[in-house]
Amino acid sequence: MKKAISAVLAATLLLAACTTPGGGGGGAAFPSSTINLTVAFGAGGGTDLTARAFQAAGSQYFNDQPITVSNVTGGGGATWYSQGHLQDADGYEVTVVTVEIVTLPLLQDVPFTPDDYRYVVMMNFPAAAITVHADSPWYTLQDLLDEAAENPSQIRVGNSGVNAIWDLHTHALSQAAGVSFNHIPYEGAAPAVVALMAGEIDAVAVSAAEVSTQVLDGTFRLLAVAASERLDSFPDVPTHGELGLDVPNIGGWRGLALPAGASDEVVAEFEARAAQVIASQEFNDIMSGADLTVNFLGSADFTAYVQEQQAFFADMIEELGLRE
């Protein structure tokens, strides 16, 4: 939130300097026509909700031009990520990128890599978390890890799918702690949460937002989060780093990207305007209402973060032999 608010000043300076048109305006100041955001997942999920929050708050910062949201699903994101980088690079066709743009090329053969895109802004970072039922004997993450050390591969940890980001987080935690879990995949985070409530699994690895209702009503216990600092919504829950675990910030981050051919001028113009949207009260209110955090990174920092994620997951996936 603090980063998002402070972005307003930088955005204002950038806007003052940027008068370059995109390609779709016939020489007019950018933007001069509709901007489309394409989400690689279905309507109603966190990525779609983040895109639609940007849509709702964004038009006034883009010369009052319409902003639309499209959904192109399939392949866990691969269907659109294979097409998004082939679109015009003028700033009018924008891809809502997620961590899968990094992990999918490392796990399987797909016709794109992270280098096919230019990363403009990060909007949201739902950190991975480890959650257990309130009736469990584990009150801290160390309790859980001690049990896993004594009983290798016996603790059943649910996730949103084989090699999905929450599953990869559990692999990273296993590596850092030197333990093993029994990975139980479900078709999405919601079924995994239901499974924990029913006692089918011992723990679940999804974002804190996806278990917040159950944590707040006392049904679940949140043990730790894979974030750089504690979450505002759960200030008593430690990070992996605080517990001495070398696990990077892992989460289902969401941002905006353009095809790799986008010029520096187009990227700077879009970044400046997007920063104002993300800092706006309307955007923050919509995100808060959907129990989604606001986490801003500008283009340079977002690009560096994507590169760090690529290096980390490449090493981990190779070491564990996860590539299909």
XYZ file of C-alpha atoms in Angstrom:
324
model
C 0.000 0.000 0.000
C 2.773 2.448 0.915
C 4.547 1.745 -2.352
C 1.324 2.248 -4.271
C 0.623 5.610 -2.644
C 4.166 6.892 -3.098
C 3.936 5.963 -6.769
C 1.639 8.947 -7.382
C 4.488 11.453 -7.260
C 6.646 9.406 -9.601
C 3.699 8.866 -11.905
C 2.963 12.582 -12.064
C 6.557 13.356 -13.048
C 6.529 10.642 -15.677
C 3.252 11.848 -17.132
C 4.630 15.351 -17.427
C 7.507 13.997 -19.499
C 5.597 11.461 -21.595
C 3.704 12.721 -24.608
C 4.540 9.904 -26.996
C 1.545 8.279 -28.640
C 0.901 4.555 -28.735
C 0.428 2.937 -32.100
C -3.369 2.882 -32.027
C -4.074 6.585 -31.926
C -3.000 7.761 -35.373
C -0.459 10.174 -33.890
C -2.689 11.434 -31.066
C -1.561 11.478 -27.452
C -1.657 8.045 -25.825
C -4.160 6.620 -25.245
C -6.654 7.696 -27.843
C -8.746 4.515 -28.039
C -9.829 1.513 -25.987
C -7.274 -0.392 -23.934
C -7.912 -4.122 -23.502
C -6.599 -6.204 -20.620
C -6.552 -9.944 -21.267
C -6.683 -12.368 -18.347
C -5.384 -15.903 -18.932
C -7.852 -17.365 -16.426
C -11.605 -17.467 -15.958
C -13.903 -14.756 -14.667
C -14.350 -14.441 -10.920
C -10.909 -15.543 -9.767
C -8.349 -13.319 -8.083
C -6.566 -12.441 -11.319
C -9.814 -11.501 -13.022
C -10.963 -9.468 -10.001
C -7.669 -7.565 -9.949
C -7.993 -6.761 -13.645
C -11.567 -5.580 -13.196
C -10.569 -3.384 -10.262
C -8.036 -1.734 -12.581
C -10.736 -1.412 -15.234
C -13.185 0.223 -12.829
C -10.690 2.747 -11.467
C -8.501 3.278 -14.498
C -10.295 5.145 -17.238
C -9.837 8.613 -15.719
C -6.058 8.099 -15.707
C -6.022 7.014 -19.355
C -7.561 10.097 -20.994
C -11.050 8.794 -20.157
C -10.633 6.050 -22.735
C -12.536 2.785 -22.126
C -10.710 -0.129 -20.523
C -12.051 -3.587 -21.281
C -11.252 -7.003 -19.791
C -11.186 -10.220 -21.806
C -10.725 -13.783 -20.545
C -8.893 -16.377 -22.640
C -8.585 -19.566 -20.622
C -6.762 -22.843 -21.048
C -3.562 -24.642 -20.161
C -3.250 -23.074 -16.740
C -2.546 -19.749 -18.451
C -0.491 -21.112 -21.338
C -3.171 -20.557 -24.001
C -3.137 -16.769 -23.708
C 0.521 -16.347 -22.710
C 1.341 -18.066 -26.006
C -0.670 -15.383 -27.838
C -0.257 -12.236 -25.766
C 3.309 -11.533 -26.821
C 2.253 -11.685 -30.488
C -0.148 -8.741 -30.143
C 0.622 -5.175 -31.217
C 3.157 -3.642 -28.855
C 1.602 -0.164 -28.865
C 0.139 -0.229 -25.354
C -3.453 -0.993 -26.305
C -3.326 -4.794 -25.912
C -2.176 -5.614 -22.399
C -1.654 -8.998 -20.758
C -2.459 -9.511 -17.087
C 0.525 -11.650 -16.117
C 0.858 -14.030 -13.173
C 3.635 -16.199 -11.768
C 2.677 -18.920 -14.264
C 4.377 -16.906 -17.001
C 7.597 -17.898 -15.234
C 6.800 -21.418 -14.057
C 5.012 -22.865 -17.094
C 8.006 -22.672 -19.488
C 10.150 -24.364 -16.828
C 7.684 -27.202 -16.308
C 6.625 -28.019 -19.868
C 7.150 -27.159 -23.513
C 5.202 -23.977 -24.300
C 5.706 -21.451 -27.136
C 6.671 -18.521 -24.900
C 9.193 -17.494 -22.270
C 9.176 -14.630 -19.746
C 11.482 -12.749 -22.117
C 8.640 -12.439 -24.638
C 7.083 -9.732 -22.445
C 7.943 -6.350 -20.958
C 6.774 -6.012 -17.368
C 5.067 -2.693 -16.654
C 3.648 -2.827 -13.112
C 2.890 -5.344 -10.401
C -0.561 -4.838 -8.870
C -1.058 -7.604 -6.338
C 0.966 -10.197 -4.425
C -1.030 -12.854 -2.539
C 1.673 -14.564 -0.503
C 1.735 -18.315 -0.084
C 0.844 -19.535 3.389
C 0.689 -22.730 5.413
C -2.582 -23.282 7.265
C -3.821 -26.069 9.519
C -7.126 -26.842 11.201
C -7.574 -25.299 14.635
C -8.018 -28.809 16.041
C -4.551 -29.882 14.869
C -1.671 -30.404 17.337
C 0.531 -27.896 15.471
C 0.543 -24.375 16.832
C 3.623 -23.136 14.967
C 5.261 -23.937 11.658
C 8.153 -25.481 13.566
C 5.705 -27.904 15.184
C 4.584 -28.995 11.726
C 8.151 -29.287 10.432
C 9.206 -31.343 13.443
C 6.357 -33.757 12.757
C 7.348 -33.934 9.082
C 10.945 -34.707 10.058
C 9.835 -37.559 12.313
C 7.359 -38.920 9.748
C 8.672 -38.263 6.210
C 6.039 -37.823 3.496
C 3.196 -38.539 5.917
C 1.765 -35.064 6.486
C -0.811 -34.419 3.773
C -0.545 -30.886 2.396
C -3.258 -29.867 -0.055
C -2.698 -27.477 -2.940
C -4.456 -26.044 -5.978
C -2.956 -28.486 -8.491
C 0.203 -30.403 -9.360
C 3.073 -27.913 -9.813
C 0.742 -24.936 -9.366
C 2.321 -22.064 -7.454
C 1.045 -23.199 -4.055
C 2.414 -26.706 -4.693
C 5.768 -25.217 -5.720
C 5.765 -23.231 -2.486
C 5.435 -26.471 -0.512
C 8.381 -27.923 -2.458
C 10.421 -24.814 -1.625
C 9.508 -25.096 2.046
C 10.475 -28.773 2.027
C 13.849 -27.936 0.531
C 14.556 -25.169 3.009
C 13.536 -27.239 6.042
C 14.970 -30.563 4.872
C 11.670 -32.416 5.224
C 9.159 -34.066 2.908
C 5.389 -33.831 2.643
C 2.659 -35.807 0.923
C 1.437 -33.388 -1.759
C -2.312 -33.672 -2.364
C -3.536 -31.774 -5.477
C -7.037 -30.366 -5.950
C -8.713 -28.571 -8.828
C -8.124 -25.117 -7.406
C -7.608 -23.539 -3.997
C -11.262 -23.639 -2.930
C -11.564 -27.464 -3.008
C -8.306 -27.732 -1.069
C -9.693 -25.446 1.636
C -12.871 -27.539 1.808
C -10.716 -30.659 2.146
C -8.922 -29.183 5.157
C -12.247 -28.359 6.773
C -13.367 -31.962 6.211
C -10.191 -33.436 7.664
C -9.113 -35.045 4.386
C -5.702 -33.356 4.637
C -3.495 -32.112 7.465
C -2.567 -28.698 6.075
C -3.185 -26.542 3.059
C -0.801 -24.395 1.034
C -2.774 -21.544 -0.533
C -2.759 -17.779 -0.064
C -3.744 -16.201 3.232
C -6.649 -14.470 1.493
C -8.110 -17.825 0.493
C -8.328 -18.982 4.113
C -8.936 -15.634 5.812
C -12.606 -16.314 6.610
C -11.813 -19.598 8.338
C -8.807 -18.154 10.165
C -10.784 -15.195 11.467
C -13.684 -17.361 12.670
C -11.305 -19.724 14.471
C -11.734 -22.763 12.232
C -8.190 -22.643 10.854
C -4.797 -21.642 12.212
C -2.400 -19.736 9.946
C 1.197 -20.785 10.711
C 3.442 -18.734 8.390
C 3.537 -16.754 5.145
C 6.082 -16.619 2.323
C 6.340 -12.843 2.218
C 9.041 -10.255 2.914
C 7.098 -8.885 5.871
C 4.086 -9.801 7.948
C 0.679 -9.263 6.384
C -1.340 -6.303 7.634
C -4.380 -8.555 7.948
C -2.488 -11.121 10.064
C 0.188 -9.206 11.973
C 0.777 -12.044 14.464
C 1.690 -14.577 11.773
C 5.453 -14.799 11.110
C 7.158 -14.964 7.738
C 9.306 -17.907 6.690
C 12.341 -15.631 6.886
C 11.625 -14.733 10.495
C 11.650 -18.443 11.264
C 15.090 -18.867 9.707
C 13.869 -20.573 6.530
C 15.489 -19.615 3.246
C 12.273 -19.465 1.252
C 11.849 -16.519 -1.153
C 8.716 -14.449 -1.444
C 6.434 -16.874 -3.244
C 2.924 -16.016 -4.286
C 0.452 -15.783 -7.117
C 1.499 -12.268 -8.106
C -0.390 -10.304 -10.742
C 0.725 -7.469 -12.959
C 0.491 -5.894 -16.383
C 2.806 -6.613 -19.300
C 3.219 -5.702 -22.945
C 4.838 -7.655 -25.775
C 8.651 -7.549 -25.755
C 8.605 -5.229 -28.769
C 7.056 -2.353 -26.799
C 9.225 0.746 -26.831
C 10.698 2.354 -23.732
C 8.420 5.344 -24.325
C 5.257 3.236 -24.426
C 6.293 1.308 -21.307
C 7.085 4.528 -19.411
C 3.801 6.138 -20.437
C 1.738 3.127 -19.432
C 3.666 2.651 -16.196
C 3.062 6.254 -15.146
C -0.669 6.067 -15.741
C -1.012 2.590 -14.207
C 0.838 3.735 -11.086
C -1.810 6.408 -10.546
C -4.579 3.833 -10.923
C -2.964 1.506 -8.400
C -2.470 4.364 -5.938
C -6.056 5.553 -6.279
C -8.530 5.189 -3.437
C -11.072 3.589 -5.754
C -8.699 0.809 -6.794
C -7.631 0.180 -3.200
C -11.228 0.104 -1.977
C -12.261 -2.410 -4.641
C -9.270 -4.619 -3.898
C -9.862 -4.459 -0.165
C -13.512 -5.388 -0.672
C -12.369 -8.492 -2.542
C -9.844 -9.321 0.216
C -6.965 -8.667 -2.190
C -3.799 -6.782 -1.251
C -2.309 -3.935 -3.281
C 1.393 -4.432 -3.964
C 2.989 -2.001 -6.407
C 6.236 -2.454 -8.273
C 7.272 -0.229 -11.161
C 8.656 -1.606 -14.393
C 12.325 -1.861 -13.382
C 11.624 -3.507 -10.034
C 8.942 -5.775 -11.473
C 11.279 -6.906 -14.256
C 14.043 -7.636 -11.756
C 11.610 -9.580 -9.590
C 10.471 -11.715 -12.544
C 14.102 -12.503 -13.326
C 14.747 -13.483 -9.700
C 11.694 -15.740 -9.739
C 12.825 -17.346 -12.977
C 16.263 -18.149 -11.563
C 14.859 -19.523 -8.309
C 12.209 -21.737 -9.866
C 14.598 -22.967 -12.585
C 16.994 -24.261 -9.943
C 14.261 -25.759 -7.796
C 12.392 -27.459 -10.639
C 15.599 -28.934 -12.032
C 16.771 -30.158 -8.626
C 13.454 -31.832 -7.875
C 12.940 -33.174 -11.382
C 9.495 -31.606 -11.722
C 9.599 -30.859 -15.459
C 7.017 -32.871 -17.360
